[in-house]
């Protein structure tokens, strides 16, 4: 094993809100000569996986977000430049043929229900509906899964963007889309090959490179399909309490890939960090004890308290599962952001330290890292009612490193 790619060359291929900084992963990974199994149970767009693979480690990642896993899988893929561009041109040619006979009244993904069709009508003008439907049908025809994944990511780049995309929305890349345009500033056919070219230029791996394979799959961090004591190290960034709603922006792409709004709602409702209240049947002494130690939260309303307890409960399930799959003596790195609720500072990082201690993890280091202003988190750090100290705290993230102690 060797450090085949230098850190500065690793660049994302698709926008993603609140992406974990690659430098954190790079600095956390060991430089020893053997290949390790590195797990990110909440992989997002795949930063941990790409950096681990670049260092010659075997990377494994799970996420519940379908677009996140698609991006991560594509980002970890070896790209054959000539082959992919030829496939992209073929897809565009097919799409032009389809568009010639596709009326805008039928320009939807296959088997779309009425709710999803209305959503598409609201966010996309007629011309782009035809072009996106034609491109989506053409990409779906590809047999090779690597080519298909990469071209889906290029397709999604046309939509998930800050300003000039093919939808009528702005700021989709930060998960806060709001309708802005009467006609989208970009035509899908005009931007498709440019999007593919961007991915080719930013892709860190080539088809003939000899890197360990990365495993990327849909899965819940609280229940992963991995054997006990099967990974050497975990590096992940759990969501905030009242987390960023990734699917709010991502669904503008996912509906074209065959997902209905209802299916995406079901995914979102089960995610860690979503604003749900803890049910009585899932309460535990550990959660109750940690909640009682958290400063200020007891003054919140009952619903807010229930949401915090739900977050603590989900975090406990996550830590318990990490303990199960990690080898004794293995390290776990958690990049945690604290948050606010009703103007109260909620120290998620301290709660995670306490939960980890109850699960036989020993804290070996704790570092504060400033969050660049370009990375947007929720709730926003410039909240009007926030004081100077709270604004400062909300521009920081905490990097926690643990070692799993042998049981007994």
Coordinates of C-alpha atoms in Angstrom, one line a residue:
X1 CA 0.0 0.0 0.0
X2 CA 1.2 3.5 -0.8
X3 CA -0.1 7.1 -0.8
X4 CA -0.9 7.0 -4.6
X5 CA -2.7 10.3 -4.7
X6 CA -1.7 13.4 -2.9
X7 CA -4.4 15.1 -0.9
X8 CA -4.7 18.4 -2.9
X9 CA -5.8 16.5 -6.0
X10 CA -9.0 15.1 -4.4
X11 CA -11.9 17.2 -5.6
X12 CA -15.7 16.6 -5.4
X13 CA -17.6 15.6 -8.6
X14 CA -21.0 16.8 -7.4
X15 CA -22.3 19.5 -5.0
X16 CA -23.2 18.3 -1.5
X17 CA -24.2 20.4 1.5
X18 CA -21.9 20.4 4.6
X19 CA -19.5 18.0 3.1
X20 CA -16.9 16.7 5.6
X21 CA -13.4 18.2 4.9
X22 CA -11.2 15.7 3.1
X23 CA -8.2 16.9 5.2
X24 CA -9.8 15.6 8.4
X25 CA -10.0 12.1 6.9
X26 CA -6.5 12.3 5.3
X27 CA -4.9 13.3 8.7
X28 CA -6.9 10.7 10.6
X29 CA -5.9 7.7 8.4
X30 CA -2.7 5.9 9.4
X31 CA 0.3 5.8 7.1
X32 CA 1.3 2.3 7.9
X33 CA 2.1 -0.1 5.2
X34 CA -0.9 -2.4 5.4
X35 CA -4.3 -2.0 3.9
X36 CA -7.1 -1.5 6.5
X37 CA -10.9 -1.8 6.3
X38 CA -12.2 1.8 6.7
X39 CA -15.9 2.3 7.4
X40 CA -18.1 5.4 7.1
X41 CA -21.6 4.3 8.3
X42 CA -23.1 7.7 7.2
X43 CA -21.0 8.2 4.1
X44 CA -22.9 11.1 2.4
X45 CA -21.3 11.8 -0.9
X46 CA -18.2 9.7 -0.1
X47 CA -15.4 11.9 1.2
X48 CA -14.1 9.3 3.7
X49 CA -14.4 6.5 1.1
X50 CA -12.5 8.4 -1.6
X51 CA -9.7 9.6 0.7
X52 CA -9.4 6.1 2.2
X53 CA -9.2 4.5 -1.2
X54 CA -6.7 7.1 -2.3
X55 CA -4.4 6.0 0.6
X56 CA -4.8 2.4 -0.5
X57 CA -7.3 1.3 2.1
X58 CA -10.4 -0.8 1.6
X59 CA -13.4 1.6 2.0
X60 CA -16.9 0.7 3.0
X61 CA -19.8 3.2 3.2
X62 CA -23.5 3.2 3.8
X63 CA -26.1 6.0 3.5
X64 CA -29.9 6.1 3.3
X65 CA -29.9 9.0 0.7
X66 CA -30.1 7.5 -2.8
X67 CA -28.4 10.4 -4.4
X68 CA -25.6 10.4 -1.8
X69 CA -24.8 6.7 -2.5
X70 CA -25.0 7.3 -6.2
X71 CA -22.4 10.2 -6.0
X72 CA -20.2 8.2 -3.6
X73 CA -20.2 5.2 -5.9
X74 CA -19.4 7.3 -8.9
X75 CA -16.7 9.3 -7.1
X76 CA -15.0 6.0 -6.1
X77 CA -15.2 4.6 -9.6
X78 CA -12.3 4.2 -12.1
X79 CA -13.1 6.5 -15.1
X80 CA -12.2 5.5 -18.6
X81 CA -12.1 9.0 -20.2
X82 CA -12.7 8.1 -23.9
X83 CA -15.2 5.4 -23.1
X84 CA -17.3 7.6 -20.9
X85 CA -17.4 10.6 -23.2
X86 CA -18.4 8.3 -26.1
X87 CA -21.2 6.9 -24.0
X88 CA -22.3 10.4 -23.0
X89 CA -22.4 11.4 -26.7
X90 CA -24.5 8.3 -27.5
X91 CA -26.9 9.1 -24.7
X92 CA -27.2 12.7 -25.9
X93 CA -27.9 11.5 -29.5
X94 CA -30.6 9.1 -28.2
X95 CA -32.1 11.9 -26.1
X96 CA -32.4 14.2 -29.1
X97 CA -34.2 11.5 -31.0
X98 CA -36.6 10.8 -28.1
X99 CA -37.3 14.6 -27.6
X100 CA -38.4 15.0 -31.2
X101 CA -41.5 12.9 -30.6
X102 CA -42.0 13.5 -26.8
X103 CA -44.8 16.1 -26.1
X104 CA -44.3 18.0 -22.8
X105 CA -47.6 16.7 -21.6
X106 CA -45.9 13.3 -21.3
X107 CA -42.4 14.4 -20.3
X108 CA -42.2 12.7 -16.9
X109 CA -40.2 9.7 -15.6
X110 CA -41.8 6.4 -16.3
X111 CA -44.6 5.4 -13.8
X112 CA -44.7 8.8 -12.1
X113 CA -47.7 9.3 -9.8
X114 CA -49.8 12.5 -9.9
X115 CA -48.1 14.1 -6.9
X116 CA -44.6 13.6 -8.4
X117 CA -45.8 14.9 -11.8
X118 CA -47.1 18.1 -10.2
X119 CA -43.8 18.5 -8.3
X120 CA -42.0 18.3 -11.6
X121 CA -44.3 20.8 -13.3
X122 CA -43.7 23.2 -10.5
X123 CA -39.9 23.1 -10.6
X124 CA -39.2 22.6 -14.3
X125 CA -40.2 24.5 -17.4
X126 CA -41.7 22.6 -20.4
X127 CA -38.6 22.5 -22.5
X128 CA -36.4 21.2 -19.8
X129 CA -39.0 18.6 -18.8
X130 CA -38.8 17.2 -22.3
X131 CA -35.0 17.2 -22.4
X132 CA -34.6 15.8 -18.9
X133 CA -37.1 13.0 -19.5
X134 CA -35.3 12.2 -22.8
X135 CA -31.9 12.1 -21.1
X136 CA -33.2 10.1 -18.2
X137 CA -34.7 7.4 -20.5
X138 CA -31.4 7.3 -22.5
X139 CA -29.2 6.9 -19.4
X140 CA -31.5 4.1 -18.1
X141 CA -30.7 2.2 -21.3
X142 CA -27.0 1.8 -20.5
X143 CA -26.0 -1.7 -19.4
X144 CA -22.7 -0.9 -17.7
X145 CA -23.4 0.2 -14.1
X146 CA -20.2 2.3 -13.8
X147 CA -21.0 4.3 -16.9
X148 CA -24.6 4.6 -15.9
X149 CA -23.8 5.9 -12.4
X150 CA -21.3 8.4 -13.7
X151 CA -23.8 9.8 -16.3
X152 CA -26.5 10.0 -13.7
X153 CA -24.2 12.1 -11.6
X154 CA -23.6 14.3 -14.6
X155 CA -27.3 14.5 -15.1
X156 CA -27.8 15.5 -11.5
X157 CA -25.2 18.2 -11.7
X158 CA -27.5 20.0 -14.2
X159 CA -30.1 20.2 -11.4
X160 CA -28.2 20.4 -8.0
X161 CA -26.5 23.7 -8.4
X162 CA -26.4 27.0 -6.7
X163 CA -27.5 29.3 -9.5
X164 CA -27.5 28.4 -13.2
X165 CA -29.2 25.0 -13.4
X166 CA -32.0 23.4 -15.4
X167 CA -34.7 23.9 -12.8
X168 CA -36.6 27.0 -11.8
X169 CA -35.0 27.0 -8.4
X170 CA -31.9 28.7 -6.9
X171 CA -29.7 27.3 -4.2
X172 CA -30.5 23.7 -4.7
X173 CA -27.0 22.7 -3.8
X174 CA -27.5 23.9 -0.2
X175 CA -30.8 22.0 0.2
X176 CA -32.8 25.2 0.3
X177 CA -34.3 25.5 -3.1
X178 CA -36.6 28.4 -3.8
X179 CA -38.4 29.1 -7.1
X180 CA -36.7 32.0 -8.8
X181 CA -37.0 31.8 -12.5
X182 CA -39.8 31.7 -15.1
X183 CA -37.6 29.9 -17.5
X184 CA -34.5 28.0 -16.3
X185 CA -31.1 29.6 -17.2
X186 CA -29.7 26.4 -18.7
X187 CA -31.1 23.9 -21.2
X188 CA -30.3 20.3 -20.3
X189 CA -29.0 19.3 -23.7
X190 CA -26.6 22.2 -23.7
X191 CA -25.1 21.4 -20.4
X192 CA -24.9 17.6 -20.4
X193 CA -21.6 17.1 -22.1
X194 CA -20.0 19.9 -20.0
X195 CA -21.2 18.2 -16.9
X196 CA -19.7 14.9 -18.0
X197 CA -16.4 16.6 -18.9
X198 CA -16.3 18.2 -15.4
X199 CA -16.7 14.8 -13.8
X200 CA -13.9 13.3 -15.9
X201 CA -11.5 16.1 -15.0
X202 CA -12.3 15.9 -11.3
X203 CA -12.4 12.1 -11.0
X204 CA -9.5 10.9 -8.8
X205 CA -9.3 7.4 -10.1
X206 CA -8.8 6.0 -13.6
X207 CA -10.1 2.7 -15.0
X208 CA -6.6 1.1 -15.0
X209 CA -5.5 2.3 -11.6
X210 CA -4.8 -0.5 -9.1
X211 CA -6.7 0.7 -6.0
X212 CA -8.6 -1.4 -3.5
X213 CA -12.3 -1.6 -4.4
X214 CA -14.8 0.6 -2.5
X215 CA -18.1 -0.8 -1.3
X216 CA -20.9 1.7 -1.4
X217 CA -24.5 0.7 -0.6
X218 CA -27.8 2.0 0.7
X219 CA -28.0 1.2 4.3
X220 CA -28.9 2.4 7.8
X221 CA -26.0 3.2 10.1
X222 CA -28.0 1.8 13.0
X223 CA -28.1 -1.7 11.4
X224 CA -25.4 -2.5 9.0
X225 CA -24.9 -5.8 7.1
X226 CA -21.4 -6.3 8.4
X227 CA -20.0 -9.1 10.6
X228 CA -18.9 -8.4 14.2
X229 CA -15.4 -7.0 14.6
X230 CA -14.9 -6.7 10.9
X231 CA -13.5 -3.2 10.3
X232 CA -10.3 -1.6 11.5
X233 CA -11.4 2.0 11.7
X234 CA -14.5 4.2 11.5
X235 CA -14.5 7.8 10.2
X236 CA -17.8 9.6 9.9
X237 CA -19.7 12.8 10.5
X238 CA -23.1 12.2 12.1
X239 CA -25.9 14.7 11.4
X240 CA -26.8 17.6 13.6
X241 CA -29.9 17.6 15.8
X242 CA -32.5 19.2 13.4
X243 CA -30.2 18.1 10.6
X244 CA -29.7 19.5 7.2
X245 CA -32.5 18.2 5.0
X246 CA -30.5 16.8 2.2
X247 CA -33.5 15.2 0.5
X248 CA -35.2 18.6 0.2
X249 CA -32.8 19.5 -2.6
X250 CA -31.9 16.0 -3.8
X251 CA -35.4 15.1 -4.7
X252 CA -35.3 17.4 -7.6
X253 CA -32.8 15.0 -9.2
X254 CA -34.1 11.8 -7.7
X255 CA -37.6 12.1 -9.2
X256 CA -36.1 11.8 -12.6
X257 CA -34.4 8.6 -11.5
X258 CA -37.7 6.9 -10.7
X259 CA -38.3 7.9 -7.1
X260 CA -41.7 9.2 -6.1
X261 CA -42.1 11.9 -3.5
X262 CA -43.8 9.5 -1.2
X263 CA -40.9 7.0 -1.3
X264 CA -38.5 9.9 -0.5
X265 CA -40.7 11.0 2.4
X266 CA -40.5 7.5 3.9
X267 CA -36.7 7.6 3.6
X268 CA -36.5 11.1 5.2
X269 CA -38.8 10.2 8.1
X270 CA -36.4 7.5 9.4
X271 CA -33.2 9.4 9.1
X272 CA -31.0 10.3 12.2
X273 CA -31.4 14.0 13.1
X274 CA -34.9 14.4 11.6
X275 CA -37.3 16.3 13.8
X276 CA -39.1 13.5 15.4
X277 CA -40.2 13.0 19.1
X278 CA -39.0 10.0 21.1
X279 CA -41.6 7.5 21.7
X280 CA -42.1 6.1 25.2
X281 CA -41.3 2.6 24.0
X282 CA -37.8 3.6 22.9
X283 CA -36.7 5.5 26.0
X284 CA -33.6 4.2 27.8
X285 CA -31.8 5.0 31.1
X286 CA -28.7 6.1 29.2
X287 CA -30.6 8.6 27.0
X288 CA -32.5 9.9 30.1
X289 CA -29.3 10.3 32.1
X290 CA -27.4 12.1 29.3
X291 CA -30.4 14.4 28.6
X292 CA -30.5 15.4 32.3
X293 CA -26.8 16.4 32.2
X294 CA -27.2 18.7 29.1
X295 CA -27.3 22.4 30.1
X296 CA -30.3 24.5 29.2
X297 CA -32.4 21.9 27.4
X298 CA -34.7 21.3 30.3
X299 CA -36.2 24.7 29.8
X300 CA -37.4 23.8 26.3
X301 CA -40.9 22.9 25.5
X302 CA -41.9 19.2 25.6
X303 CA -41.8 18.7 21.8
X304 CA -38.2 20.1 21.6
X305 CA -37.2 17.9 24.5
X306 CA -38.6 14.9 22.8
X307 CA -36.7 15.7 19.6
X308 CA -33.4 15.9 21.6
X309 CA -34.1 12.6 23.3
X310 CA -34.9 11.0 19.9
X311 CA -31.6 12.3 18.6
X312 CA -29.8 10.9 21.6
X313 CA -31.5 7.6 21.2
X314 CA -30.6 7.3 17.5
X315 CA -27.0 8.4 18.3
X316 CA -26.8 5.6 20.9
X317 CA -28.0 3.1 18.3
X318 CA -25.3 4.4 15.9
X319 CA -22.5 4.1 18.5
X320 CA -23.7 0.6 19.6
X321 CA -23.5 -0.6 16.0
X322 CA -20.1 1.0 15.5
X323 CA -18.9 -0.9 18.6
X324 CA -20.3 -4.1 17.1
X325 CA -18.5 -3.9 13.8
X326 CA -15.2 -2.4 15.0
X327 CA -12.3 -4.6 16.0
X328 CA -11.3 -4.2 19.7
X329 CA -8.5 -1.6 19.8
X330 CA -9.8 -0.1 16.6
X331 CA -10.3 3.7 16.3
X332 CA -13.4 5.7 15.6
X333 CA -13.3 9.3 14.5
X334 CA -16.5 11.4 14.7
X335 CA -16.8 14.9 13.3
X336 CA -19.6 16.5 15.2
X337 CA -21.3 19.8 14.9
X338 CA -23.2 21.4 17.8
X339 CA -26.5 23.1 17.1
X340 CA -29.2 25.3 18.5
X341 CA -32.8 24.8 19.3
X342 CA -35.2 27.7 20.1
X343 CA -32.0 29.8 20.8
X344 CA -30.6 27.2 23.2
X345 CA -27.1 25.9 22.5
X346 CA -27.2 22.1 22.3
X347 CA -23.8 20.5 22.7
X348 CA -24.2 17.3 20.6
X349 CA -20.4 16.7 20.9
X350 CA -20.5 16.3 24.6
X351 CA -23.6 14.0 24.4
X352 CA -21.7 11.8 21.9
X353 CA -18.7 11.6 24.2
X354 CA -21.0 10.4 27.1
X355 CA -22.8 7.9 24.9
X356 CA -19.5 6.5 23.5
X357 CA -18.1 6.1 27.0
X358 CA -21.1 4.0 28.0
X359 CA -20.4 1.8 24.9
X360 CA -16.8 1.1 26.0
X361 CA -15.0 3.8 23.9
X362 CA -12.2 5.8 25.3
X363 CA -11.8 9.3 24.2
X364 CA -8.2 9.9 23.1
X365 CA -8.4 13.3 21.4
X366 CA -10.8 16.2 21.0
X367 CA -10.0 19.1 18.6
X368 CA -12.0 22.2 17.5
X369 CA -12.0 23.0 13.9
X370 CA -13.3 26.2 12.4
X371 CA -15.9 25.7 9.7
X372 CA -15.2 27.8 6.5
X373 CA -17.9 30.3 5.8
X374 CA -18.5 28.7 2.4
X375 CA -19.8 25.5 4.1
X376 CA -23.4 26.1 5.1
X377 CA -24.9 24.4 8.2
X378 CA -28.3 24.4 9.7
X379 CA -29.4 26.3 11.8
X380 CA -27.5 29.2 10.2
X381 CA -24.7 30.6 12.4
X382 CA -25.8 34.2 11.8
X383 CA -29.1 33.6 13.6
X384 CA -30.4 37.0 14.6
X385 CA -31.2 36.1 18.2
X386 CA -27.9 34.3 18.7
X387 CA -25.3 36.1 20.8
X388 CA -21.6 36.5 19.8
X389 CA -20.5 33.4 21.7
X390 CA -23.2 31.2 20.1
X391 CA -22.3 32.5 16.6
X392 CA -18.7 31.6 17.3
X393 CA -19.6 28.1 18.5
X394 CA -21.8 27.5 15.5
X395 CA -18.9 28.1 13.2
X396 CA -16.9 25.3 14.8
X397 CA -17.0 21.5 14.6
X398 CA -15.5 19.0 17.0
X399 CA -13.3 16.2 15.8
X400 CA -13.5 13.4 18.4
X401 CA -11.2 10.3 18.2
X402 CA -11.9 7.2 20.3
X403 CA -10.4 3.8 20.7
X404 CA -12.6 0.8 21.4
X405 CA -11.5 -0.9 24.6
X406 CA -11.4 -4.7 24.8
X407 CA -14.6 -6.0 26.4
X408 CA -14.4 -7.4 29.9

